PDB file of C-alpha atoms in Angstrom:
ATOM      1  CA  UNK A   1      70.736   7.642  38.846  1.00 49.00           C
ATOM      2  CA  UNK A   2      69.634   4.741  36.143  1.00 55.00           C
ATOM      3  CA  UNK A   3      66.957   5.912  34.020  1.00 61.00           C
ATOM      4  CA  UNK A   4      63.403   3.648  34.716  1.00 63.00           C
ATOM      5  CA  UNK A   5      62.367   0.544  32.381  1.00 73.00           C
ATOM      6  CA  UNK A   6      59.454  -0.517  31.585  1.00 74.00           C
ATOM      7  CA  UNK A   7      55.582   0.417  32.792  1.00 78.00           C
ATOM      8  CA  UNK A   8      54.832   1.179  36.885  1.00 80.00           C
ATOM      9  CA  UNK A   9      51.150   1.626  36.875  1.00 84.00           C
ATOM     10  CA  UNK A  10      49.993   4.295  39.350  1.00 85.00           C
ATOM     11  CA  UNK A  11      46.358   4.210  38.899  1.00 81.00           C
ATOM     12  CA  UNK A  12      43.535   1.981  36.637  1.00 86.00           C
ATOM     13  CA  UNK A  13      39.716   3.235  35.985  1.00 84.00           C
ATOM     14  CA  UNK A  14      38.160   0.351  36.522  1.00 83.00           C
ATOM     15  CA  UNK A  15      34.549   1.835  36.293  1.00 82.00           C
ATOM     16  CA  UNK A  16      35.113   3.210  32.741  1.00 80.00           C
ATOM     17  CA  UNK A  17      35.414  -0.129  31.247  1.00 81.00           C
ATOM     18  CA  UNK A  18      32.139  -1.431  32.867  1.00 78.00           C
ATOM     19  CA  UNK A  19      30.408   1.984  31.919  1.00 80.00           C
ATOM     20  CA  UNK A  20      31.575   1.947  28.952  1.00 81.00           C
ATOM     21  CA  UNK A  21      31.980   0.196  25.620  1.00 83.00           C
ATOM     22  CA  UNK A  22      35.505   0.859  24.666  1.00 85.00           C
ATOM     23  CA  UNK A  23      35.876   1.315  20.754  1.00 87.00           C
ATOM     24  CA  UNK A  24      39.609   3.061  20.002  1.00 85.00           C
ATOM     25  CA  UNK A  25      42.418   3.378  22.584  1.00 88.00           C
ATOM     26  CA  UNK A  26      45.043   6.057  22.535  1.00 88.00           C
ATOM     27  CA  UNK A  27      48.367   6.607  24.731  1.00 90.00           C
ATOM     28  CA  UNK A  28      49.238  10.686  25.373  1.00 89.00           C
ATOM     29  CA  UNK A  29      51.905  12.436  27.223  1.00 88.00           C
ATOM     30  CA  UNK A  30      50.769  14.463  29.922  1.00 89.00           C
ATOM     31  CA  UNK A  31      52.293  18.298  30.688  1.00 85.00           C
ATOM     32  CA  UNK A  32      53.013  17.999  34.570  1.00 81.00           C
ATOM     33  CA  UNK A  33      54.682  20.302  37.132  1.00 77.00           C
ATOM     34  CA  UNK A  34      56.926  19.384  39.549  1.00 77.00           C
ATOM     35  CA  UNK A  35      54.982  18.198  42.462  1.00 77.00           C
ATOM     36  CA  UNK A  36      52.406  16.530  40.155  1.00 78.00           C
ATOM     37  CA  UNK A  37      55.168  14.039  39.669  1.00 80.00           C
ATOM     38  CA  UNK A  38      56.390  13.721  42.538  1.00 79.00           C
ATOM     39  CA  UNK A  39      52.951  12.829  43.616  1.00 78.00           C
ATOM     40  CA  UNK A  40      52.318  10.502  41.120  1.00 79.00           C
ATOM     41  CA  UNK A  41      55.808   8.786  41.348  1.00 82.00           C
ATOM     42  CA  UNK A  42      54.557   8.087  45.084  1.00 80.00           C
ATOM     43  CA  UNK A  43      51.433   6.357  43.351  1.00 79.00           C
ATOM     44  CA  UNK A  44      48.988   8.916  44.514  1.00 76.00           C
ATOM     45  CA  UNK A  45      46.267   9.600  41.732  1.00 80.00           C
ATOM     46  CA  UNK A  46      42.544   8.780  40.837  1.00 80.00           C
ATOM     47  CA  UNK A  47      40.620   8.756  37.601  1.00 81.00           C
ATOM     48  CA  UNK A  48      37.334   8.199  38.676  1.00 83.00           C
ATOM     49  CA  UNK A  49      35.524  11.591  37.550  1.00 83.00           C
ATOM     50  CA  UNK A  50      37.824  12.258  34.599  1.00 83.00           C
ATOM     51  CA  UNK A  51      37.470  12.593  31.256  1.00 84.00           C
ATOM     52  CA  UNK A  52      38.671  13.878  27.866  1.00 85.00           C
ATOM     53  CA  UNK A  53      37.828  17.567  25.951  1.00 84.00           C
ATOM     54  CA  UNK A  54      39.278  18.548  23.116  1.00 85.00           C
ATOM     55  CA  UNK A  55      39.026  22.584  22.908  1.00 84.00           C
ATOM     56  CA  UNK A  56      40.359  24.746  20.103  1.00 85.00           C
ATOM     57  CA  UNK A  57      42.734  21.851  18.889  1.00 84.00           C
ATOM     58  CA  UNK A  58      43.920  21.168  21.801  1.00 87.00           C
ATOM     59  CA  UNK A  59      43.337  17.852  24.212  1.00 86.00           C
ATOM     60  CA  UNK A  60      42.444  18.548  27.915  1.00 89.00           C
ATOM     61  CA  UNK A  61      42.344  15.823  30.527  1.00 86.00           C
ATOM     62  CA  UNK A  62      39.871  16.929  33.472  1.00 88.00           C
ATOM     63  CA  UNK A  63      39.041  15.827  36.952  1.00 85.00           C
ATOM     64  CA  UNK A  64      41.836  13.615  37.655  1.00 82.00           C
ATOM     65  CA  UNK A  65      42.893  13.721  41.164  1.00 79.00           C
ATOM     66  CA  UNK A  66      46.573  14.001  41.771  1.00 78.00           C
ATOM     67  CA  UNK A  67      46.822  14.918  45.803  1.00 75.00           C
ATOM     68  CA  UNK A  68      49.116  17.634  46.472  1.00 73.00           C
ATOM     69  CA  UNK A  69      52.797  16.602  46.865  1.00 68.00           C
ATOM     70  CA  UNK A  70      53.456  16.316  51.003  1.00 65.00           C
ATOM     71  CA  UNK A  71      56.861  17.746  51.173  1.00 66.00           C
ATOM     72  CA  UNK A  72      55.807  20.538  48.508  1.00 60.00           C
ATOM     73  CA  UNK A  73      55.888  24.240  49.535  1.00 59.00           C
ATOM     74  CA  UNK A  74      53.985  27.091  47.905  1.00 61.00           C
ATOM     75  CA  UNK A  75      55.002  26.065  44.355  1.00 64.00           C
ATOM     76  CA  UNK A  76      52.423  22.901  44.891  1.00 62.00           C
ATOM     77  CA  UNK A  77      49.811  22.405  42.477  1.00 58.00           C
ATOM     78  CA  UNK A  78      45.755  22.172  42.570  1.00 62.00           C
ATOM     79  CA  UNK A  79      44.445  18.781  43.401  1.00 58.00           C
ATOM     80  CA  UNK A  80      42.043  18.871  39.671  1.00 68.00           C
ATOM     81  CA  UNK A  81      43.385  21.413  37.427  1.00 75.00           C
ATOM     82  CA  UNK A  82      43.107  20.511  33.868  1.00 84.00           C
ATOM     83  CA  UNK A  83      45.966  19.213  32.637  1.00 84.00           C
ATOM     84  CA  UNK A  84      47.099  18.995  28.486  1.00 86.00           C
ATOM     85  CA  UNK A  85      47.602  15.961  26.394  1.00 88.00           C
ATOM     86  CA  UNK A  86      50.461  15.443  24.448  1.00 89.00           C
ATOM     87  CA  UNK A  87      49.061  14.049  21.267  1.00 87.00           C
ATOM     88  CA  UNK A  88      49.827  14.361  17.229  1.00 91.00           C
ATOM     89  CA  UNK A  89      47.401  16.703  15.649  1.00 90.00           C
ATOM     90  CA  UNK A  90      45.920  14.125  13.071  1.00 90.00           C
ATOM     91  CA  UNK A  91      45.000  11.906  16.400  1.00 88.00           C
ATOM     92  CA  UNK A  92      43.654  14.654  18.370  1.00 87.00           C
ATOM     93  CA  UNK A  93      41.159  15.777  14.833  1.00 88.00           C
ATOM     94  CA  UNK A  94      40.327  12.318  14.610  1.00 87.00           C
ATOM     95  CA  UNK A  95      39.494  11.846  18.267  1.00 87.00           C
ATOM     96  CA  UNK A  96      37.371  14.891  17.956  1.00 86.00           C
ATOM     97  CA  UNK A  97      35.104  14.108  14.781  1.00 85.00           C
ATOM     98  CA  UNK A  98      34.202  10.755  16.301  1.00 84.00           C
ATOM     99  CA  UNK A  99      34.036  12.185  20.124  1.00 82.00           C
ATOM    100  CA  UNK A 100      31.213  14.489  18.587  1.00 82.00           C
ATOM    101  CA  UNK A 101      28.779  11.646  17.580  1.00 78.00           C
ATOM    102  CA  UNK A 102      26.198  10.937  19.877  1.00 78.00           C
ATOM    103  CA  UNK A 103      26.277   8.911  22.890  1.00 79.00           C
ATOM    104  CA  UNK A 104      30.698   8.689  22.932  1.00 84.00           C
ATOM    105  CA  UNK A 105      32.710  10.173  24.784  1.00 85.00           C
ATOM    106  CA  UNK A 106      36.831  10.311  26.224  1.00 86.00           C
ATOM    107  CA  UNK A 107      37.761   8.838  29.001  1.00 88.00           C
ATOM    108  CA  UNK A 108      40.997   7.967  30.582  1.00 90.00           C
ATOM    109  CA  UNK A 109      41.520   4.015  31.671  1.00 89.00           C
ATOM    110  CA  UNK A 110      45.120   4.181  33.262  1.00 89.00           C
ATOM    111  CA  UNK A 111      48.087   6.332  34.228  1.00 88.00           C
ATOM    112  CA  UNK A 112      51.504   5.419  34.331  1.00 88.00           C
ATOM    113  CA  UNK A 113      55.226   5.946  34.132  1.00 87.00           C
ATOM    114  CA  UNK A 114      56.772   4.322  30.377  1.00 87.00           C
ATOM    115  CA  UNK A 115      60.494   4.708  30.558  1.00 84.00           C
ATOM    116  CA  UNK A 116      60.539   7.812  33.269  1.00 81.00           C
ATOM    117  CA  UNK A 117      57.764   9.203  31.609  1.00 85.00           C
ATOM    118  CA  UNK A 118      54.412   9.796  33.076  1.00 85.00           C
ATOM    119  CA  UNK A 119      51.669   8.566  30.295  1.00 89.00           C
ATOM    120  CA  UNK A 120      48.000   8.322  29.993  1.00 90.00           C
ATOM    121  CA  UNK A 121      45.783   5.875  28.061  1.00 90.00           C
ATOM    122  CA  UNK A 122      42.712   7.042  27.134  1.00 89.00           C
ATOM    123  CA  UNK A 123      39.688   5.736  24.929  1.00 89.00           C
ATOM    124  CA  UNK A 124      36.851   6.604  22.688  1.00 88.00           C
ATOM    125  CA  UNK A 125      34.390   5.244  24.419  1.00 85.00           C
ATOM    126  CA  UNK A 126      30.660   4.453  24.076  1.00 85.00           C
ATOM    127  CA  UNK A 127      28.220   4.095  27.268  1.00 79.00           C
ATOM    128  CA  UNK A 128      26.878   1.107  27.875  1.00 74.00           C
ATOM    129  CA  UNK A 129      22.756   0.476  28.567  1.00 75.00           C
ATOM    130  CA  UNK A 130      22.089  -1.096  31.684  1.00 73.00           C
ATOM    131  CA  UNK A 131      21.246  -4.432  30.407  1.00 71.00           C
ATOM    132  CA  UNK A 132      24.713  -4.334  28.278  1.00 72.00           C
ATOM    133  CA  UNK A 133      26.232  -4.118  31.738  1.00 75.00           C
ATOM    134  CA  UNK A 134      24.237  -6.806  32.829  1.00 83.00           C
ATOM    135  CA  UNK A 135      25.219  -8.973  30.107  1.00 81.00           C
ATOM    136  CA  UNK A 136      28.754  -8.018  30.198  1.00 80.00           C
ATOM    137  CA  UNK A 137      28.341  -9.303  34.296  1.00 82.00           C
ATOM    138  CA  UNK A 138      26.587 -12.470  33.404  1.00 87.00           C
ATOM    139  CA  UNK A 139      29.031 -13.475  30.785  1.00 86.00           C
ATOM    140  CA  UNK A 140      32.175 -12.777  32.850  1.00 86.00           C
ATOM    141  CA  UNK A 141      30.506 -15.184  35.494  1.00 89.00           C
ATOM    142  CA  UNK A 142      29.852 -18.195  32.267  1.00 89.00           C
ATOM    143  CA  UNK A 143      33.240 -17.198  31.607  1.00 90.00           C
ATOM    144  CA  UNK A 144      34.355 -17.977  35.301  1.00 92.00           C
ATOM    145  CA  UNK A 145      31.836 -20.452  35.977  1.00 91.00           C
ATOM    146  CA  UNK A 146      33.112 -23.066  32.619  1.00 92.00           C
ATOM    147  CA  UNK A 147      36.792 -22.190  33.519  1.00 92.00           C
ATOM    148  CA  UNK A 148      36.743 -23.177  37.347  1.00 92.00           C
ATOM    149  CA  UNK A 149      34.660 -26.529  36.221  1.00 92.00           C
ATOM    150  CA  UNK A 150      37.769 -27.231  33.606  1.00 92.00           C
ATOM    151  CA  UNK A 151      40.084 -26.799  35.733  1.00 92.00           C
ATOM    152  CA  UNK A 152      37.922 -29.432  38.487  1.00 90.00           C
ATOM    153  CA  UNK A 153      37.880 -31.706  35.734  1.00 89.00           C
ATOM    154  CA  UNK A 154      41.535 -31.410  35.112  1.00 88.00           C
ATOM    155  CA  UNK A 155      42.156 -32.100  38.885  1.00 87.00           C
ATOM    156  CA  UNK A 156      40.001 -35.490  39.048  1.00 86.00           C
ATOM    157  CA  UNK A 157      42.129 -36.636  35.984  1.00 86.00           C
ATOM    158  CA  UNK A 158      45.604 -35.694  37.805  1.00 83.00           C
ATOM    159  CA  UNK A 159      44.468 -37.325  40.155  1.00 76.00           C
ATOM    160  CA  UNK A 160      43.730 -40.512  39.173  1.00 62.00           C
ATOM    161  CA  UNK A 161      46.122 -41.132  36.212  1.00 51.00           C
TER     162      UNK A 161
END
Protein backbone atom coordinates (compact mmCIF):
# COMPACT_ATOMS: atom_id res chain seq x y z
CA UNK A 1 0.00 0.00 0.00
CA UNK A 2 1.78 3.60 -0.89
CA UNK A 3 2.06 5.66 2.06
CA UNK A 4 -0.37 9.16 1.68
CA UNK A 5 1.14 12.68 0.46
CA UNK A 6 0.27 15.65 1.26
CA UNK A 7 -2.88 17.27 3.45
CA UNK A 8 -6.75 15.62 3.01
CA UNK A 9 -8.76 17.91 5.13
CA UNK A 10 -11.56 16.10 6.99
CA UNK A 11 -13.16 18.85 8.80
CA UNK A 12 -12.71 23.07 9.12
CA UNK A 13 -14.28 25.25 12.18
CA UNK A 14 -15.47 27.79 10.40
CA UNK A 15 -17.30 29.51 13.40
CA UNK A 16 -14.06 29.82 15.46
CA UNK A 17 -12.52 32.19 13.13
CA UNK A 18 -15.61 34.54 13.08
CA UNK A 19 -15.88 34.14 16.99
CA UNK A 20 -12.76 34.60 17.43
CA UNK A 21 -9.68 36.75 16.96
CA UNK A 22 -6.99 34.33 16.15
CA UNK A 23 -3.52 35.46 17.69
CA UNK A 24 -0.93 32.17 17.58
CA UNK A 25 -1.58 28.95 15.62
CA UNK A 26 -0.21 25.59 16.55
CA UNK A 27 -0.27 22.04 14.66
CA UNK A 28 -0.49 18.77 17.33
CA UNK A 29 -0.65 15.12 16.84
CA UNK A 30 -3.61 13.58 18.09
CA UNK A 31 -3.57 9.96 20.21
CA UNK A 32 -6.42 8.00 18.29
CA UNK A 33 -7.75 4.41 18.48
CA UNK A 34 -8.53 2.38 15.84
CA UNK A 35 -11.98 3.19 14.80
CA UNK A 36 -11.38 6.92 15.47
CA UNK A 37 -9.38 6.67 12.30
CA UNK A 38 -11.11 4.80 10.48
CA UNK A 39 -13.85 7.25 11.02
CA UNK A 40 -12.02 10.11 10.30
CA UNK A 41 -10.25 8.60 7.17
CA UNK A 42 -14.04 8.30 5.91
CA UNK A 43 -14.22 12.21 6.60
CA UNK A 44 -16.61 11.91 9.43
CA UNK A 45 -15.78 14.56 12.24
CA UNK A 46 -17.02 18.00 13.65
CA UNK A 47 -15.35 20.71 15.66
CA UNK A 48 -18.02 22.85 16.41
CA UNK A 49 -18.18 22.59 20.40
CA UNK A 50 -14.48 21.85 20.86
CA UNK A 51 -11.88 23.31 22.45
CA UNK A 52 -8.43 23.16 24.08
CA UNK A 53 -7.42 22.39 28.13
CA UNK A 54 -4.29 22.01 29.21
CA UNK A 55 -4.41 19.91 32.67
CA UNK A 56 -1.41 18.90 34.75
CA UNK A 57 1.01 19.47 31.69
CA UNK A 58 -0.77 17.82 29.57
CA UNK A 59 -2.98 19.15 26.34
CA UNK A 60 -6.60 17.79 26.05
CA UNK A 61 -8.74 18.36 22.99
CA UNK A 62 -12.60 18.18 24.05
CA UNK A 63 -15.93 17.93 22.36
CA UNK A 64 -14.92 16.99 19.00
CA UNK A 65 -17.29 14.72 17.37
CA UNK A 66 -15.81 11.75 15.64
CA UNK A 67 -19.09 9.34 14.88
CA UNK A 68 -18.51 5.88 15.75
CA UNK A 69 -16.80 3.78 13.03
CA UNK A 70 -19.90 1.74 11.06
CA UNK A 71 -18.25 -1.52 10.54
CA UNK A 72 -16.69 -1.31 14.22
CA UNK A 73 -17.65 -3.97 16.83
CA UNK A 74 -17.42 -3.63 20.60
CA UNK A 75 -13.85 -2.24 20.51
CA UNK A 76 -15.58 1.18 18.99
CA UNK A 77 -14.96 4.29 20.66
CA UNK A 78 -17.23 7.20 22.37
CA UNK A 79 -18.51 9.74 19.96
CA UNK A 80 -16.69 12.92 22.46
CA UNK A 81 -14.17 11.45 24.65
CA UNK A 82 -11.31 13.67 25.28
CA UNK A 83 -8.67 12.98 23.29
CA UNK A 84 -4.57 14.07 24.00
CA UNK A 85 -2.43 16.38 22.03
CA UNK A 86 0.78 15.53 20.91
CA UNK A 87 2.74 18.66 21.55
CA UNK A 88 6.53 19.65 22.82
CA UNK A 89 6.45 20.62 26.42
CA UNK A 90 7.90 24.24 25.92
CA UNK A 91 4.69 24.78 23.42
CA UNK A 92 2.21 23.27 25.61
CA UNK A 93 3.78 25.83 28.92
CA UNK A 94 3.64 28.52 26.59
CA UNK A 95 0.14 27.83 25.35
CA UNK A 96 -0.86 27.65 28.93
CA UNK A 97 0.60 31.02 30.47
CA UNK A 98 -1.04 32.96 27.66
CA UNK A 99 -4.40 30.63 27.58
CA UNK A 100 -4.72 31.88 31.32
CA UNK A 101 -5.10 35.65 30.52
CA UNK A 102 -8.40 36.88 30.39
CA UNK A 103 -10.81 36.75 27.67
CA UNK A 104 -8.43 33.80 25.37
CA UNK A 105 -8.95 30.76 24.98
CA UNK A 106 -7.92 27.22 22.64
CA UNK A 107 -9.69 26.27 20.05
CA UNK A 108 -9.23 23.87 17.26
CA UNK A 109 -9.71 25.36 13.44
CA UNK A 110 -9.10 22.10 11.31
CA UNK A 111 -8.38 18.38 11.31
CA UNK A 112 -6.57 16.51 8.91
CA UNK A 113 -4.41 13.71 7.63
CA UNK A 114 -0.36 15.18 6.87
CA UNK A 115 1.50 12.30 5.35
CA UNK A 116 -0.87 9.31 6.91
CA UNK A 117 -1.03 11.11 9.93
CA UNK A 118 -4.10 12.47 11.50
CA UNK A 119 -3.22 16.26 12.76
CA UNK A 120 -4.95 19.07 14.41
CA UNK A 121 -4.44 22.85 14.15
CA UNK A 122 -5.37 24.68 16.88
CA UNK A 123 -5.12 28.47 18.02
CA UNK A 124 -4.81 30.87 20.84
CA UNK A 125 -7.55 32.64 20.32
CA UNK A 126 -9.26 35.83 21.57
CA UNK A 127 -13.25 36.38 21.34
CA UNK A 128 -14.37 38.80 19.35
CA UNK A 129 -17.17 41.73 20.57
CA UNK A 130 -20.09 41.80 18.54
CA UNK A 131 -19.35 44.87 16.68
CA UNK A 132 -15.68 43.32 15.84
CA UNK A 133 -17.77 40.68 14.10
CA UNK A 134 -19.67 43.17 12.50
CA UNK A 135 -16.77 44.91 11.22
CA UNK A 136 -14.96 41.87 10.28
CA UNK A 137 -18.58 41.18 8.02
CA UNK A 138 -18.67 44.62 6.60
CA UNK A 139 -15.10 44.63 5.53
CA UNK A 140 -15.15 41.17 3.88
CA UNK A 141 -18.19 42.62 1.82
CA UNK A 142 -15.73 46.20 0.80
CA UNK A 143 -13.37 43.55 0.23
CA UNK A 144 -15.83 41.68 -2.21
CA UNK A 145 -17.68 44.58 -3.24
CA UNK A 146 -14.07 46.65 -4.81
CA UNK A 147 -12.86 43.21 -6.16
CA UNK A 148 -16.06 42.21 -8.25
CA UNK A 149 -16.12 46.09 -9.59
CA UNK A 150 -12.21 45.45 -10.74
CA UNK A 151 -12.76 42.70 -12.22
CA UNK A 152 -16.14 44.58 -14.27
CA UNK A 153 -13.77 47.10 -15.15
CA UNK A 154 -11.28 44.66 -16.43
CA UNK A 155 -14.08 43.04 -18.58
CA UNK A 156 -15.26 46.45 -20.36
CA UNK A 157 -11.49 46.94 -21.24
CA UNK A 158 -11.17 43.22 -22.76
CA UNK A 159 -13.70 43.97 -24.35
CA UNK A 160 -13.15 46.76 -26.24
CA UNK A 161 -9.35 46.72 -26.86
Amino acid sequence: MAKEKGRKLIAQNKKARHDYAIIDTYECGLVLTGTEVKSMRQGRASLVDGFVSVESGEAWLYNVHVPEYSQGTWTNHSARRKRKLLMHREEIDKLERKADEAGHTIVPLSLYFKDGRAKVEIALAKGKKEYDKRQTMREKQDTRETNRAISAIRRKQRGTV
